[in-house]
């Protein structure tokens, strides 16, 4: 497989872009080698500048749930483009997007759009702090909430991959108000809430942590988060940037049967354009400016192109029974992985929920970040490169989740099975 053009582009990029990339995990540092540069993407495939095609299990890190460049999204974008790329005054698509989100999630009575998942979680925190008039927050190890200062503490993939669990440049005073606890550890959480629950502004988590590989939540743990935050008057924030409109129409909260106070969104709701959003209880959301004292804004928030692409993607998912179909594809893919693992006799942990999955190079059942860290990173490196050589692109880090789209079908599963046979042997 040739990578001449990609390598040339990377060399050029290294001179002008730090690390040659605009987001760190793209640099392939965890697996070695140079990243390939995309020429285009369609359906389940990424096409690189050297003419190679890959079955894509990254799906632009989650957003392209219908497959790349899907017709509904492209059609909506063409139409929206003709009407103008940004208005700076409210537009009808923003109202439609808000309706769609609120109708899909009973916990969301009001919603505001922004431009990234990072903005969404950052705004949730400020809102929760303004509303409760408290500073302290609780997050969980391995949960990633974007590159928000207060939340870049034991934050999963990017930081783990680069071997720096905390970022430089975060004032100690900012991190000091962040309490970081192990995920799925009811006793540790209970202890903190008993000791200082009445000083906690918010508890934020990925209900299904998907940025340290994929960790499944213990239902009782989530129930405890709900009852304790209610008891102490803290705001429960579900970061559904990854899981929202991916696991179900009502996100992870629908599947898990828990109603958070606020939720953050991104990825799938933008149809592949830059987007974020956050929403929840009206009495909390009304603390936002211009109604309330908590400031939050965005020049391009509710951008008509992003709204059009997102709405088209959601509409298609709902109309075509997308979530049930994704579960079917997910189950078939799990079979492919499990039988390949059985054949080669490798003991590996495999986690999956719907269209998200992760193969861990460890026998350890995965319940928290400590379990994740037992993975054999050298084994992952080898696996990654053999998969790539055989036209299958999985995320370039053991600490990332794989994604499926509605465009993944039998042909792609076959290609995957063949690659797996080589990569695991
Ligand atoms: C991707 C992600 C974010 C950050 O979103 P960006 O759009 O990259 O800023 C936040 N939280 C979770 C759970 C994510 O997966």
Coordinates of C-alpha atoms and ligand atoms in Angstrom, one line a residue:
X1 CA 0.0 0.0 0.0
X2 CA 1.4 3.4 -1.1
X3 CA 1.3 6.4 1.1
X4 CA 3.6 8.8 -0.9
X5 CA 1.2 11.7 -1.2
X6 CA 0.1 11.4 2.4
X7 CA 3.7 11.4 3.6
X8 CA 4.5 14.5 1.5
X9 CA 1.5 16.3 2.9
X10 CA 2.4 15.4 6.4
X11 CA 5.9 16.7 6.0
X12 CA 4.5 20.0 4.8
X13 CA 1.9 20.1 7.5
X14 CA 4.5 19.5 10.2
X15 CA 6.1 22.8 9.2
X16 CA 3.0 24.9 9.6
X17 CA 0.6 23.1 12.0
X18 CA 1.8 21.9 15.4
X19 CA 2.3 18.2 15.1
X20 CA 0.9 18.4 11.6
X21 CA -2.7 18.0 12.8
X22 CA -5.6 20.1 14.1
X23 CA -6.6 17.6 16.8
X24 CA -3.9 15.5 18.5
X25 CA -5.1 11.9 18.2
X26 CA -5.1 12.3 14.4
X27 CA -1.3 12.3 14.5
X28 CA -1.0 8.5 15.0
X29 CA 1.5 9.1 17.9
X30 CA 0.0 6.2 19.9
X31 CA 0.5 3.7 17.0
X32 CA 3.5 5.1 15.3
X33 CA 3.9 6.1 11.6
X34 CA 2.3 8.9 9.7
X35 CA -1.4 9.6 9.4
X36 CA -3.0 9.2 6.0
X37 CA -4.7 12.2 4.4
X38 CA -8.3 12.0 3.2
X39 CA -9.2 12.9 -0.3
X40 CA -12.9 12.1 0.2
X41 CA -15.4 10.0 2.1
X42 CA -18.5 8.2 1.0
X43 CA -20.7 5.7 2.8
X44 CA -18.6 3.4 4.9
X45 CA -15.4 4.3 3.2
X46 CA -12.6 6.8 3.6
X47 CA -10.5 7.4 0.4
X48 CA -7.0 8.8 0.9
X49 CA -4.9 11.0 -1.4
X50 CA -2.9 8.0 -2.7
X51 CA -6.0 6.2 -3.9
X52 CA -6.4 3.7 -1.1
X53 CA -9.9 3.0 0.4
X54 CA -10.6 2.0 4.0
X55 CA -13.6 0.6 5.7
X56 CA -14.0 3.4 8.3
X57 CA -14.8 2.5 11.9
X58 CA -14.0 6.1 13.1
X59 CA -16.9 7.8 11.2
X60 CA -15.3 11.1 11.8
X61 CA -15.3 10.3 15.6
X62 CA -19.0 9.6 15.7
X63 CA -20.9 12.1 13.6
X64 CA -21.4 10.3 10.3
X65 CA -24.0 7.9 11.6
X66 CA -25.7 7.5 8.2
X67 CA -22.4 7.0 6.5
X68 CA -20.2 9.7 5.0
X69 CA -21.7 12.2 2.6
X70 CA -25.1 10.7 2.8
X71 CA -27.7 12.0 0.3
X72 CA -30.1 13.4 2.8
X73 CA -27.4 15.5 4.4
X74 CA -25.9 16.6 1.1
X75 CA -29.3 17.5 -0.2
X76 CA -30.2 19.6 2.8
X77 CA -26.8 21.3 2.6
X78 CA -27.2 22.2 -1.0
X79 CA -30.6 23.8 -0.3
X80 CA -29.4 25.6 2.8
X81 CA -26.3 26.9 1.0
X82 CA -28.4 28.7 -1.6
X83 CA -30.2 30.6 1.2
X84 CA -26.9 31.9 2.8
X85 CA -24.2 30.6 5.1
X86 CA -24.9 32.6 8.2
X87 CA -27.5 35.2 9.2
X88 CA -26.5 36.6 12.6
X89 CA -30.2 36.8 13.4
X90 CA -32.4 33.9 14.3
X91 CA -33.6 31.5 11.6
X92 CA -36.3 28.9 11.3
X93 CA -33.9 25.9 11.2
X94 CA -32.8 26.7 14.8
X95 CA -36.4 26.5 16.0
X96 CA -36.8 23.2 14.2
X97 CA -33.6 21.7 15.7
X98 CA -34.7 22.8 19.2
X99 CA -38.1 21.2 18.7
X100 CA -36.5 17.9 17.5
X101 CA -34.1 17.7 20.4
X102 CA -36.8 18.5 23.0
X103 CA -39.3 16.1 21.5
X104 CA -36.6 13.3 21.6
X105 CA -35.5 13.7 25.2
X106 CA -38.0 14.2 28.0
X107 CA -35.3 15.7 30.2
X108 CA -34.7 18.5 27.8
X109 CA -37.3 21.3 28.0
X110 CA -35.1 24.0 26.5
X111 CA -31.9 23.8 24.5
X112 CA -29.3 26.2 23.2
X113 CA -27.0 25.5 20.2
X114 CA -23.3 26.2 20.1
X115 CA -20.4 25.1 17.9
X116 CA -18.7 22.2 19.5
X117 CA -19.0 19.6 22.2
X118 CA -16.4 21.4 24.2
X119 CA -18.5 24.6 24.2
X120 CA -21.5 22.6 25.3
X121 CA -20.0 21.0 28.4
X122 CA -18.2 24.3 29.3
X123 CA -21.5 26.1 29.1
X124 CA -23.3 23.4 31.2
X125 CA -20.7 23.8 33.9
X126 CA -21.0 27.6 34.0
X127 CA -24.7 27.3 34.0
X128 CA -24.7 24.8 36.9
X129 CA -22.3 27.0 38.9
X130 CA -24.4 30.1 38.3
X131 CA -27.6 28.3 39.2
X132 CA -26.3 26.6 42.4
X133 CA -24.0 29.5 43.4
X134 CA -21.4 26.8 44.1
X135 CA -17.9 26.2 42.5
X136 CA -17.0 22.5 43.0
X137 CA -17.7 19.9 40.4
X138 CA -17.3 16.1 40.3
X139 CA -16.1 14.3 37.2
X140 CA -15.0 10.7 36.6
X141 CA -11.7 9.2 35.6
X142 CA -11.6 8.3 31.9
X143 CA -14.5 10.6 31.0
X144 CA -13.7 13.2 28.4
X145 CA -15.7 16.3 28.1
X146 CA -13.8 18.3 25.5
X147 CA -10.8 20.5 26.2
X148 CA -12.5 22.5 29.0
X149 CA -9.9 23.7 31.6
X150 CA -11.8 22.4 34.6
X151 CA -12.5 19.1 32.9
X152 CA -9.1 18.2 31.6
X153 CA -8.3 16.0 34.6
X154 CA -7.9 12.3 33.9
X155 CA -9.8 12.9 30.7
X156 CA -9.3 9.8 28.6
X157 CA -8.2 9.2 25.1
X158 CA -6.3 12.3 23.8
X159 CA -4.5 12.8 27.1
X160 CA -3.9 9.1 27.7
X161 CA -2.6 8.6 24.2
X162 CA -0.1 11.3 24.6
X163 CA 0.9 10.2 28.1
X164 CA 0.0 13.4 29.8
X165 CA -3.1 12.9 32.0
X166 CA -3.4 16.7 32.7
X167 CA -2.7 19.5 30.3
X168 CA -0.1 22.2 30.9
X169 CA -1.6 25.7 31.0
X170 CA -4.5 25.0 33.4
X171 CA -4.3 27.2 36.5
X172 CA -4.1 25.1 39.7
X173 CA -7.0 27.2 41.0
X174 CA -9.2 26.0 38.2
X175 CA -8.3 22.3 38.7
X176 CA -8.7 22.6 42.4
X177 CA -12.5 22.8 42.2
X178 CA -12.6 19.6 40.2
X179 CA -13.0 16.4 42.1
X180 CA -12.1 13.3 40.0
X181 CA -13.5 9.9 41.1
X182 CA -13.3 6.4 39.7
X183 CA -16.1 5.5 37.4
X184 CA -18.6 2.8 38.6
X185 CA -17.4 3.2 42.2
X186 CA -20.5 3.9 44.2
X187 CA -18.7 3.9 47.6
X188 CA -16.2 6.6 46.5
X189 CA -19.0 8.8 45.2
X190 CA -21.2 8.3 48.2
X191 CA -18.3 9.2 50.5
X192 CA -17.7 12.6 48.8
X193 CA -21.4 13.4 48.6
X194 CA -21.9 12.6 52.3
X195 CA -18.9 14.8 53.3
X196 CA -19.4 17.8 51.0
X197 CA -22.5 17.2 48.8
X198 CA -23.9 20.6 49.7
X199 CA -20.8 22.3 48.2
X200 CA -21.1 20.5 44.8
X201 CA -22.4 22.5 41.8
X202 CA -22.5 19.7 39.4
X203 CA -21.7 16.1 38.7
X204 CA -20.8 15.6 35.1
X205 CA -20.2 12.3 33.3
X206 CA -20.4 10.4 30.0
X207 CA -23.3 8.0 30.9
X208 CA -21.5 5.5 28.7
X209 CA -17.8 6.5 28.8
X210 CA -16.5 6.3 25.3
X211 CA -13.3 8.1 25.4
X212 CA -11.2 5.5 27.2
X213 CA -12.2 2.8 24.8
X214 CA -15.8 1.9 25.8
X215 CA -16.9 1.4 29.4
X216 CA -20.4 0.2 30.3
X217 CA -22.0 1.8 33.3
X218 CA -23.3 -0.1 36.3
X219 CA -27.1 0.8 36.4
X220 CA -27.0 1.1 40.2
X221 CA -24.1 3.5 40.1
X222 CA -26.0 5.8 37.8
X223 CA -29.1 5.6 40.0
X224 CA -27.0 6.7 42.9
X225 CA -25.7 9.7 41.0
X226 CA -29.3 10.7 40.4
X227 CA -30.6 10.3 43.9
X228 CA -27.5 11.9 45.6
X229 CA -27.4 15.0 43.3
X230 CA -31.1 15.5 43.9
X231 CA -30.6 15.2 47.7
X232 CA -27.7 17.7 47.7
X233 CA -29.1 20.2 45.2
X234 CA -26.3 19.5 42.7
X235 CA -26.9 19.6 38.9
X236 CA -26.6 16.2 37.2
X237 CA -25.0 16.7 33.7
X238 CA -25.0 13.9 31.2
X239 CA -22.4 14.5 28.5
X240 CA -24.2 12.9 25.6
X241 CA -21.9 14.5 22.9
X242 CA -21.0 11.0 21.8
X243 CA -24.1 9.0 22.8
X244 CA -26.8 11.5 22.0
X245 CA -28.8 10.4 18.9
X246 CA -26.3 7.5 18.5
X247 CA -27.4 4.9 21.0
X248 CA -31.1 5.8 20.8
X249 CA -33.4 8.7 19.8
X250 CA -33.3 9.7 23.5
X251 CA -29.6 9.0 23.9
X252 CA -28.0 6.9 26.7
X253 CA -30.5 8.4 29.2
X254 CA -33.3 6.7 27.4
X255 CA -31.6 3.3 27.5
X256 CA -30.5 3.7 31.1
X257 CA -33.7 5.2 32.3
X258 CA -32.1 8.2 34.1
X259 CA -33.2 11.8 33.7
X260 CA -30.3 14.2 34.1
X261 CA -30.9 18.0 34.8
X262 CA -28.7 19.1 31.9
X263 CA -27.4 17.3 28.8
X264 CA -24.6 18.2 26.3
X265 CA -24.8 17.3 22.7
X266 CA -22.6 17.4 19.6
X267 CA -21.3 15.1 16.9
X268 CA -24.4 13.3 15.4
X269 CA -26.7 16.4 15.7
X270 CA -24.4 18.3 13.4
X271 CA -24.5 15.8 10.5
X272 CA -20.7 16.3 10.1
X273 CA -20.6 20.0 10.5
X274 CA -19.2 21.8 13.6
X275 CA -21.9 21.8 16.2
X276 CA -22.8 21.5 19.8
X277 CA -25.8 22.0 22.0
X278 CA -26.9 21.8 25.6
X279 CA -30.3 21.7 27.2
X280 CA -32.4 20.5 30.1
X281 CA -34.7 21.7 32.8
X282 CA -36.3 25.0 31.8
X283 CA -35.9 26.5 35.3
X284 CA -32.1 26.0 35.0
X285 CA -31.8 26.9 31.3
X286 CA -33.6 30.2 32.0
X287 CA -30.6 31.3 34.0
X288 CA -28.9 31.9 30.6
X289 CA -28.5 35.4 29.1
X290 CA -30.6 37.2 28.0
X291 CA -33.1 35.9 30.5
X292 CA -30.6 35.3 33.4
X293 CA -27.2 36.2 34.7
X294 CA -25.2 33.4 33.2
X295 CA -23.5 34.6 30.0
X296 CA -23.1 32.3 27.0
X297 CA -23.0 33.3 23.3
X298 CA -21.6 32.4 19.8
X299 CA -21.2 34.3 16.5
X300 CA -22.0 31.2 14.5
X301 CA -24.2 29.4 17.0
X302 CA -27.3 27.8 15.3
X303 CA -25.5 28.2 11.9
X304 CA -28.0 27.4 9.1
X305 CA -25.7 24.9 7.4
X306 CA -25.0 23.0 10.6
X307 CA -28.7 23.0 11.5
X308 CA -29.8 21.8 8.0
X309 CA -27.2 19.0 8.0
X310 CA -28.1 17.9 11.5
X311 CA -31.9 18.0 11.0
X312 CA -31.6 16.0 7.8
X313 CA -29.4 13.4 9.6
X314 CA -31.8 13.1 12.5
X315 CA -34.9 13.0 10.3
X316 CA -33.4 10.2 8.3
X317 CA -32.3 8.2 11.3
X318 CA -35.8 8.4 12.8
X319 CA -37.6 7.7 9.6
X320 CA -35.5 4.7 8.6
X321 CA -35.6 3.0 12.0
X322 CA -31.9 3.8 12.3
X323 CA -31.3 2.7 15.8
X324 CA -32.8 -0.8 15.5
X325 CA -30.8 -1.2 12.2
X326 CA -27.6 0.0 13.9
X327 CA -28.1 -2.5 16.7
X328 CA -28.4 -5.3 14.1
X329 CA -25.2 -4.2 12.3
X330 CA -23.5 -4.0 15.7
X331 CA -24.5 -7.5 16.7
X332 CA -23.3 -8.9 13.3
X333 CA -20.0 -7.1 13.7
X334 CA -19.6 -8.3 17.3
X335 CA -20.0 -11.8 15.8
X336 CA -17.2 -11.1 13.4
X337 CA -14.9 -10.0 16.1
X338 CA -15.8 -12.8 18.6
X339 CA -15.3 -15.5 16.0
X340 CA -11.9 -14.0 14.9
X341 CA -10.8 -13.9 18.6
X342 CA -11.9 -17.5 19.1
X343 CA -10.1 -18.7 16.0
X344 CA -6.8 -17.2 17.0
X345 CA -7.2 -18.0 20.7
X346 CA -6.4 -14.5 21.9
X347 CA -8.0 -13.6 25.2
X348 CA -9.3 -10.0 24.6
X349 CA -12.1 -8.0 26.2
X350 CA -14.7 -6.7 23.7
X351 CA -17.3 -4.2 24.7
X352 CA -20.2 -3.0 22.6
X353 CA -23.4 -1.0 23.0
X354 CA -25.4 -0.5 19.8
X355 CA -23.2 1.0 17.1
X356 CA -20.2 1.6 19.4
X357 CA -17.6 -1.0 20.3
X358 CA -14.0 -1.5 21.5
X359 CA -11.6 -4.4 21.3
X360 CA -9.2 -4.2 24.3
X361 CA -5.9 -6.1 24.3
X362 CA -6.4 -7.3 27.8
X363 CA -8.3 -10.1 29.5
X364 CA -9.4 -7.8 32.2
X365 CA -13.2 -7.1 32.2
X366 CA -13.5 -3.4 31.7
X367 CA -15.3 -1.4 34.4
X368 CA -13.1 1.7 34.9
X369 CA -10.0 3.5 33.7
X370 CA -7.7 1.2 35.8
X371 CA -9.0 -1.8 33.9
X372 CA -8.5 0.0 30.6
X373 CA -4.9 0.8 31.5
X374 CA -4.1 -3.0 31.7
X375 CA -4.3 -3.1 27.9
X376 CA -1.2 -4.2 25.9
X377 CA -0.5 -1.1 23.8
X378 CA 2.2 -2.9 21.8
X379 CA -0.3 -5.5 20.7
X380 CA -2.7 -2.8 19.8
X381 CA -0.1 -1.1 17.7
X382 CA 0.5 -4.2 15.6
X383 CA -3.2 -4.8 15.3
X384 CA -3.8 -1.3 14.1
X385 CA -1.2 -1.3 11.4
X386 CA -2.2 -4.8 10.0
X387 CA -5.9 -3.7 9.9
X388 CA -4.9 -0.5 8.0
X389 CA -2.7 -2.4 5.5
X390 CA -5.8 -4.5 4.9
X391 CA -8.0 -1.5 4.2
X392 CA -9.7 -1.2 7.6
X393 CA -9.3 2.0 9.6
X394 CA -9.9 1.6 13.3
X395 CA -9.1 4.6 15.7
X396 CA -5.3 5.0 16.0
X397 CA -5.4 4.5 19.8
X398 CA -6.4 1.8 22.2
X399 CA -8.3 4.4 24.1
X400 CA -10.8 5.3 21.4
X401 CA -14.2 3.8 20.6
X402 CA -15.1 2.4 17.1
X403 CA -18.2 3.5 15.4
X404 CA -20.6 2.0 12.9
X405 CA -22.9 3.7 10.4
X406 CA -25.9 2.7 8.5
X407 CA -23.7 2.4 5.5
X408 CA -21.7 -0.6 7.0
X409 CA -23.1 -3.8 5.4
X410 CA -22.1 -7.3 4.7
X411 CA -19.4 -6.4 2.2
X412 CA -17.6 -4.3 4.8
X413 CA -18.0 -6.9 7.5
X414 CA -16.3 -9.4 5.1
X415 CA -13.4 -7.1 4.5
X416 CA -13.2 -6.6 8.3
X417 CA -13.2 -10.4 8.9
X418 CA -10.4 -10.9 6.5
X419 CA -8.3 -8.1 8.0
X420 CA -9.0 -9.4 11.5
X421 CA -7.8 -12.9 10.6
X422 CA -4.4 -11.4 9.7
X423 CA -4.3 -8.8 12.5
X424 CA -5.0 -11.2 15.3
X425 CA -2.9 -14.1 14.1
Ligands
LIG1 C1 -16.1 14.6 21.4 C2 -16.6 14.8 22.7 C3 -16.6 16.0 23.3 C4 -16.0 17.2 22.7 O1 -16.6 17.6 21.5 P1 -15.8 18.5 20.5 O2 -16.8 18.8 19.4 O3 -14.7 17.7 20.0 O4 -15.4 19.8 21.2 C5 -17.1 16.2 24.6 N1 -17.7 15.1 25.2 C6 -17.7 13.9 24.7 C7 -18.3 12.8 25.4 C8 -17.1 13.7 23.4 O5 -17.1 12.4 22.9

